[in-house]
């Protein structure tokens, strides 16, 4: 029995690095932390190419650096490079699913942009697990979840849609876009 207990203890100690494989800002090695900090500086300077380069170097130095993965995912999301953003969100959330539940909001929208509505719904649902989320945000998430469910079903069961011009008594030669809101003013 003692031999078995020592074996289990030894195995746990030997493989403990596998069980806690995620690396955060607090426990990243010096080189990875240096590049991560540089990415912060570059971000403040709005030099996104250097941000990307610094984060890649941080990940070269510490391949399981979750915070660097998440920052890189955010960078790609900002650039509207949704495939790349999702790749890094996937890596980070598989490695550390509970590290930062707030990232699931952006992750959900990146998946939405790729028409991956069911997965987007799952990401938004994870975001909804944040304790003490405001009532306003909780209502927003509930609406987003309904939209994800509808979109996922609609894509799987499309209906025919073929609008027809009803002639000059109904349609005009111009674009039918009124009313129009440009972000500041409503035009009629």
PDB file of C-alpha atoms in Angstrom:
ATOM      1  CA  UNK A   1       0.000   0.000   0.000  1.00  0.00           C
ATOM      2  CA  UNK A   2       2.836   2.398   0.854  1.00  0.00           C
ATOM      3  CA  UNK A   3       4.557   1.555  -2.431  1.00  0.00           C
ATOM      4  CA  UNK A   4       1.372   2.362  -4.309  1.00  0.00           C
ATOM      5  CA  UNK A   5       0.944   5.684  -2.478  1.00  0.00           C
ATOM      6  CA  UNK A   6       4.584   6.619  -3.212  1.00  0.00           C
ATOM      7  CA  UNK A   7       4.124   5.674  -6.863  1.00  0.00           C
ATOM      8  CA  UNK A   8       1.003   7.851  -7.171  1.00  0.00           C
ATOM      9  CA  UNK A   9       2.723  10.741  -5.381  1.00  0.00           C
ATOM     10  CA  UNK A  10       5.776  10.424  -7.629  1.00  0.00           C
ATOM     11  CA  UNK A  11       3.619  10.306 -10.769  1.00  0.00           C
ATOM     12  CA  UNK A  12       1.701  13.384  -9.664  1.00  0.00           C
ATOM     13  CA  UNK A  13       4.915  15.288  -9.023  1.00  0.00           C
ATOM     14  CA  UNK A  14       6.414  14.136 -12.300  1.00  0.00           C
ATOM     15  CA  UNK A  15       3.371  15.077 -14.370  1.00  0.00           C
ATOM     16  CA  UNK A  16       2.197  18.135 -12.416  1.00  0.00           C
ATOM     17  CA  UNK A  17       3.543  20.409 -15.166  1.00  0.00           C
ATOM     18  CA  UNK A  18       1.180  18.697 -17.605  1.00  0.00           C
ATOM     19  CA  UNK A  19      -1.798  19.220 -15.308  1.00  0.00           C
ATOM     20  CA  UNK A  20      -1.076  22.937 -14.922  1.00  0.00           C
ATOM     21  CA  UNK A  21       0.311  23.609 -18.367  1.00  0.00           C
ATOM     22  CA  UNK A  22      -1.082  27.120 -18.714  1.00  0.00           C
ATOM     23  CA  UNK A  23       1.308  29.998 -18.261  1.00  0.00           C
ATOM     24  CA  UNK A  24       0.023  33.431 -17.267  1.00  0.00           C
ATOM     25  CA  UNK A  25       1.660  36.837 -17.068  1.00  0.00           C
ATOM     26  CA  UNK A  26       2.573  36.188 -13.435  1.00  0.00           C
ATOM     27  CA  UNK A  27       4.515  32.981 -14.101  1.00  0.00           C
ATOM     28  CA  UNK A  28       5.851  33.484 -17.630  1.00  0.00           C
ATOM     29  CA  UNK A  29       9.591  33.198 -18.067  1.00  0.00           C
ATOM     30  CA  UNK A  30      11.606  36.411 -18.216  1.00  0.00           C
ATOM     31  CA  UNK A  31      12.016  36.440 -22.000  1.00  0.00           C
ATOM     32  CA  UNK A  32       8.317  35.821 -22.668  1.00  0.00           C
ATOM     33  CA  UNK A  33       7.320  38.462 -20.144  1.00  0.00           C
ATOM     34  CA  UNK A  34       9.712  40.977 -21.787  1.00  0.00           C
ATOM     35  CA  UNK A  35       8.079  40.445 -25.196  1.00  0.00           C
ATOM     36  CA  UNK A  36       4.596  40.568 -23.684  1.00  0.00           C
ATOM     37  CA  UNK A  37       5.420  43.889 -22.013  1.00  0.00           C
ATOM     38  CA  UNK A  38       6.799  45.190 -25.318  1.00  0.00           C
ATOM     39  CA  UNK A  39       3.507  44.255 -26.971  1.00  0.00           C
ATOM     40  CA  UNK A  40       1.766  46.508 -24.448  1.00  0.00           C
ATOM     41  CA  UNK A  41       4.062  49.397 -25.366  1.00  0.00           C
ATOM     42  CA  UNK A  42       3.594  48.805 -29.086  1.00  0.00           C
ATOM     43  CA  UNK A  43      -0.152  48.614 -28.601  1.00  0.00           C
ATOM     44  CA  UNK A  44      -0.139  52.009 -26.877  1.00  0.00           C
ATOM     45  CA  UNK A  45       1.792  53.319 -29.889  1.00  0.00           C
ATOM     46  CA  UNK A  46      -0.795  51.680 -32.172  1.00  0.00           C
ATOM     47  CA  UNK A  47       1.927  49.779 -34.020  1.00  0.00           C
ATOM     48  CA  UNK A  48      -0.083  46.593 -34.537  1.00  0.00           C
ATOM     49  CA  UNK A  49       2.543  44.867 -36.667  1.00  0.00           C
ATOM     50  CA  UNK A  50       5.050  45.162 -33.824  1.00  0.00           C
ATOM     51  CA  UNK A  51       2.398  44.016 -31.349  1.00  0.00           C
ATOM     52  CA  UNK A  52       1.920  40.866 -33.403  1.00  0.00           C
ATOM     53  CA  UNK A  53       5.667  40.290 -33.701  1.00  0.00           C
ATOM     54  CA  UNK A  54       6.232  40.776 -29.960  1.00  0.00           C
ATOM     55  CA  UNK A  55       3.414  38.377 -29.055  1.00  0.00           C
ATOM     56  CA  UNK A  56       4.733  35.747 -31.459  1.00  0.00           C
ATOM     57  CA  UNK A  57       8.153  36.044 -29.791  1.00  0.00           C
ATOM     58  CA  UNK A  58       6.532  35.760 -26.359  1.00  0.00           C
ATOM     59  CA  UNK A  59       4.827  32.565 -27.518  1.00  0.00           C
ATOM     60  CA  UNK A  60       8.090  31.266 -28.986  1.00  0.00           C
ATOM     61  CA  UNK A  61       9.655  31.737 -25.551  1.00  0.00           C
ATOM     62  CA  UNK A  62       6.635  30.310 -23.693  1.00  0.00           C
ATOM     63  CA  UNK A  63       4.357  28.269 -26.002  1.00  0.00           C
ATOM     64  CA  UNK A  64       1.555  27.921 -23.432  1.00  0.00           C
ATOM     65  CA  UNK A  65       1.438  31.606 -22.464  1.00  0.00           C
ATOM     66  CA  UNK A  66      -2.334  32.047 -22.251  1.00  0.00           C
ATOM     67  CA  UNK A  67      -2.321  35.835 -21.833  1.00  0.00           C
ATOM     68  CA  UNK A  68      -0.189  36.240 -24.969  1.00  0.00           C
ATOM     69  CA  UNK A  69      -2.570  33.950 -26.877  1.00  0.00           C
ATOM     70  CA  UNK A  70      -5.557  36.009 -25.775  1.00  0.00           C
ATOM     71  CA  UNK A  71      -3.901  39.301 -26.655  1.00  0.00           C
ATOM     72  CA  UNK A  72      -2.980  37.913 -30.076  1.00  0.00           C
ATOM     73  CA  UNK A  73      -6.582  36.733 -30.554  1.00  0.00           C
ATOM     74  CA  UNK A  74      -7.815  40.232 -29.649  1.00  0.00           C
ATOM     75  CA  UNK A  75      -5.359  41.771 -32.102  1.00  0.00           C
ATOM     76  CA  UNK A  76      -6.607  39.560 -34.928  1.00  0.00           C
ATOM     77  CA  UNK A  77     -10.207  40.306 -33.963  1.00  0.00           C
ATOM     78  CA  UNK A  78      -9.491  44.052 -34.142  1.00  0.00           C
ATOM     79  CA  UNK A  79      -7.999  43.531 -37.601  1.00  0.00           C
ATOM     80  CA  UNK A  80     -11.094  41.538 -38.605  1.00  0.00           C
ATOM     81  CA  UNK A  81      -8.919  38.463 -39.185  1.00  0.00           C
ATOM     82  CA  UNK A  82     -11.537  36.249 -37.584  1.00  0.00           C
ATOM     83  CA  UNK A  83     -10.076  32.850 -38.580  1.00  0.00           C
ATOM     84  CA  UNK A  84      -6.789  33.738 -36.929  1.00  0.00           C
ATOM     85  CA  UNK A  85      -8.551  35.214 -33.896  1.00  0.00           C
ATOM     86  CA  UNK A  86     -10.605  32.056 -33.413  1.00  0.00           C
ATOM     87  CA  UNK A  87      -7.477  29.904 -33.703  1.00  0.00           C
ATOM     88  CA  UNK A  88      -5.867  31.716 -30.772  1.00  0.00           C
ATOM     89  CA  UNK A  89      -9.085  31.866 -28.738  1.00  0.00           C
ATOM     90  CA  UNK A  90      -9.411  28.092 -29.286  1.00  0.00           C
ATOM     91  CA  UNK A  91      -5.829  27.491 -28.136  1.00  0.00           C
ATOM     92  CA  UNK A  92      -6.231  29.629 -25.040  1.00  0.00           C
ATOM     93  CA  UNK A  93      -9.641  28.306 -24.010  1.00  0.00           C
ATOM     94  CA  UNK A  94      -8.585  24.674 -24.470  1.00  0.00           C
ATOM     95  CA  UNK A  95      -5.514  25.298 -22.349  1.00  0.00           C
ATOM     96  CA  UNK A  96      -7.216  27.405 -19.664  1.00  0.00           C
ATOM     97  CA  UNK A  97     -11.012  27.459 -20.050  1.00  0.00           C
ATOM     98  CA  UNK A  98     -11.585  29.420 -16.841  1.00  0.00           C
ATOM     99  CA  UNK A  99      -8.641  31.821 -17.036  1.00  0.00           C
ATOM    100  CA  UNK A 100     -10.758  34.810 -18.069  1.00  0.00           C
ATOM    101  CA  UNK A 101     -14.444  34.300 -18.816  1.00  0.00           C
ATOM    102  CA  UNK A 102     -14.733  37.833 -20.242  1.00  0.00           C
ATOM    103  CA  UNK A 103     -12.851  36.796 -23.394  1.00  0.00           C
ATOM    104  CA  UNK A 104     -15.752  34.556 -24.383  1.00  0.00           C
ATOM    105  CA  UNK A 105     -17.683  37.674 -25.440  1.00  0.00           C
ATOM    106  CA  UNK A 106     -15.183  38.597 -28.167  1.00  0.00           C
ATOM    107  CA  UNK A 107     -14.627  34.918 -28.940  1.00  0.00           C
ATOM    108  CA  UNK A 108     -18.374  34.556 -29.544  1.00  0.00           C
ATOM    109  CA  UNK A 109     -18.454  37.489 -31.941  1.00  0.00           C
ATOM    110  CA  UNK A 110     -15.430  36.156 -33.858  1.00  0.00           C
ATOM    111  CA  UNK A 111     -17.237  32.830 -34.278  1.00  0.00           C
ATOM    112  CA  UNK A 112     -20.395  34.697 -35.327  1.00  0.00           C
ATOM    113  CA  UNK A 113     -18.461  36.505 -38.056  1.00  0.00           C
ATOM    114  CA  UNK A 114     -17.418  33.094 -39.412  1.00  0.00           C
ATOM    115  CA  UNK A 115     -21.045  31.891 -39.452  1.00  0.00           C
ATOM    116  CA  UNK A 116     -20.278  29.362 -36.718  1.00  0.00           C
ATOM    117  CA  UNK A 117     -23.447  30.231 -34.821  1.00  0.00           C
ATOM    118  CA  UNK A 118     -23.761  27.180 -32.548  1.00  0.00           C
ATOM    119  CA  UNK A 119     -20.163  27.602 -31.358  1.00  0.00           C
ATOM    120  CA  UNK A 120     -20.754  31.337 -30.939  1.00  0.00           C
ATOM    121  CA  UNK A 121     -23.746  30.521 -28.744  1.00  0.00           C
ATOM    122  CA  UNK A 122     -21.596  28.256 -26.583  1.00  0.00           C
ATOM    123  CA  UNK A 123     -18.998  31.019 -26.190  1.00  0.00           C
ATOM    124  CA  UNK A 124     -21.651  33.596 -25.232  1.00  0.00           C
ATOM    125  CA  UNK A 125     -23.151  31.097 -22.776  1.00  0.00           C
ATOM    126  CA  UNK A 126     -19.727  30.767 -21.110  1.00  0.00           C
ATOM    127  CA  UNK A 127     -19.541  34.566 -20.907  1.00  0.00           C
ATOM    128  CA  UNK A 128     -22.964  34.504 -19.242  1.00  0.00           C
ATOM    129  CA  UNK A 129     -21.482  32.387 -16.428  1.00  0.00           C
ATOM    130  CA  UNK A 130     -19.603  35.405 -15.063  1.00  0.00           C
ATOM    131  CA  UNK A 131     -20.833  35.996 -11.532  1.00  0.00           C
ATOM    132  CA  UNK A 132     -22.365  39.410 -10.814  1.00  0.00           C
ATOM    133  CA  UNK A 133     -22.922  40.229 -14.491  1.00  0.00           C
ATOM    134  CA  UNK A 134     -25.157  43.312 -14.697  1.00  0.00           C
ATOM    135  CA  UNK A 135     -28.821  42.822 -15.514  1.00  0.00           C
ATOM    136  CA  UNK A 136     -28.383  44.871 -18.691  1.00  0.00           C
ATOM    137  CA  UNK A 137     -25.481  42.655 -19.845  1.00  0.00           C
ATOM    138  CA  UNK A 138     -27.384  39.499 -18.893  1.00  0.00           C
ATOM    139  CA  UNK A 139     -30.364  40.636 -21.036  1.00  0.00           C
ATOM    140  CA  UNK A 140     -27.967  41.399 -23.889  1.00  0.00           C
ATOM    141  CA  UNK A 141     -26.441  37.920 -23.646  1.00  0.00           C
ATOM    142  CA  UNK A 142     -29.903  36.324 -23.549  1.00  0.00           C
ATOM    143  CA  UNK A 143     -30.782  38.148 -26.783  1.00  0.00           C
ATOM    144  CA  UNK A 144     -27.497  37.140 -28.406  1.00  0.00           C
ATOM    145  CA  UNK A 145     -28.076  33.514 -27.409  1.00  0.00           C
ATOM    146  CA  UNK A 146     -31.540  33.596 -29.029  1.00  0.00           C
ATOM    147  CA  UNK A 147     -29.998  35.084 -32.189  1.00  0.00           C
ATOM    148  CA  UNK A 148     -27.309  32.381 -32.255  1.00  0.00           C
ATOM    149  CA  UNK A 149     -29.909  29.656 -31.872  1.00  0.00           C
ATOM    150  CA  UNK A 150     -32.084  31.142 -34.617  1.00  0.00           C
ATOM    151  CA  UNK A 151     -29.107  31.645 -36.968  1.00  0.00           C
ATOM    152  CA  UNK A 152     -27.833  28.099 -36.412  1.00  0.00           C
ATOM    153  CA  UNK A 153     -31.281  26.672 -37.208  1.00  0.00           C
ATOM    154  CA  UNK A 154     -31.857  29.017 -40.164  1.00  0.00           C
ATOM    155  CA  UNK A 155     -28.578  28.013 -41.786  1.00  0.00           C
ATOM    156  CA  UNK A 156     -29.455  24.351 -41.427  1.00  0.00           C
ATOM    157  CA  UNK A 157     -33.000  24.845 -42.782  1.00  0.00           C
ATOM    158  CA  UNK A 158     -32.910  27.615 -45.409  1.00  0.00           C
ATOM    159  CA  UNK A 159     -36.132  28.811 -47.006  1.00  0.00           C
ATOM    160  CA  UNK A 160     -36.444  30.033 -50.583  1.00  0.00           C
ATOM    161  CA  UNK A 161     -36.366  33.813 -50.985  1.00  0.00           C
ATOM    162  CA  UNK A 162     -36.795  35.482 -54.346  1.00  0.00           C
ATOM    163  CA  UNK A 163     -37.937  39.113 -54.148  1.00  0.00           C
ATOM    164  CA  UNK A 164     -39.678  40.459 -57.234  1.00  0.00           C
ATOM    165  CA  UNK A 165     -39.925  43.960 -58.619  1.00  0.00           C
ATOM    166  CA  UNK A 166     -43.602  44.922 -58.458  1.00  0.00           C
ATOM    167  CA  UNK A 167     -43.355  47.561 -61.158  1.00  0.00           C
ATOM    168  CA  UNK A 168     -43.186  51.368 -61.279  1.00  0.00           C
ATOM    169  CA  UNK A 169     -46.328  51.856 -59.156  1.00  0.00           C
ATOM    170  CA  UNK A 170     -44.574  50.238 -56.186  1.00  0.00           C
ATOM    171  CA  UNK A 171     -40.834  50.235 -56.837  1.00  0.00           C
ATOM    172  CA  UNK A 172     -38.735  53.209 -57.945  1.00  0.00           C
ATOM    173  CA  UNK A 173     -35.609  53.132 -60.130  1.00  0.00           C
ATOM    174  CA  UNK A 174     -33.483  54.295 -57.158  1.00  0.00           C
ATOM    175  CA  UNK A 175     -32.311  52.303 -54.164  1.00  0.00           C
ATOM    176  CA  UNK A 176     -35.024  51.804 -51.578  1.00  0.00           C
ATOM    177  CA  UNK A 177     -33.010  52.690 -48.491  1.00  0.00           C
ATOM    178  CA  UNK A 178     -35.121  55.250 -46.650  1.00  0.00           C
ATOM    179  CA  UNK A 179     -35.060  55.842 -43.741  1.00  0.00           C
ATOM    180  CA  UNK A 180     -31.299  55.787 -43.358  1.00  0.00           C
ATOM    181  CA  UNK A 181     -29.158  56.298 -40.247  1.00  0.00           C
ATOM    182  CA  UNK A 182     -25.493  57.209 -40.867  1.00  0.00           C
ATOM    183  CA  UNK A 183     -24.413  56.933 -37.231  1.00  0.00           C
ATOM    184  CA  UNK A 184     -25.199  60.562 -36.432  1.00  0.00           C
ATOM    185  CA  UNK A 185     -28.348  61.540 -38.315  1.00  0.00           C
ATOM    186  CA  UNK A 186     -31.564  59.857 -39.411  1.00  0.00           C
ATOM    187  CA  UNK A 187     -32.482  60.657 -43.023  1.00  0.00           C
ATOM    188  CA  UNK A 188     -35.958  60.252 -44.557  1.00  0.00           C
TER     189      UNK A 188
END
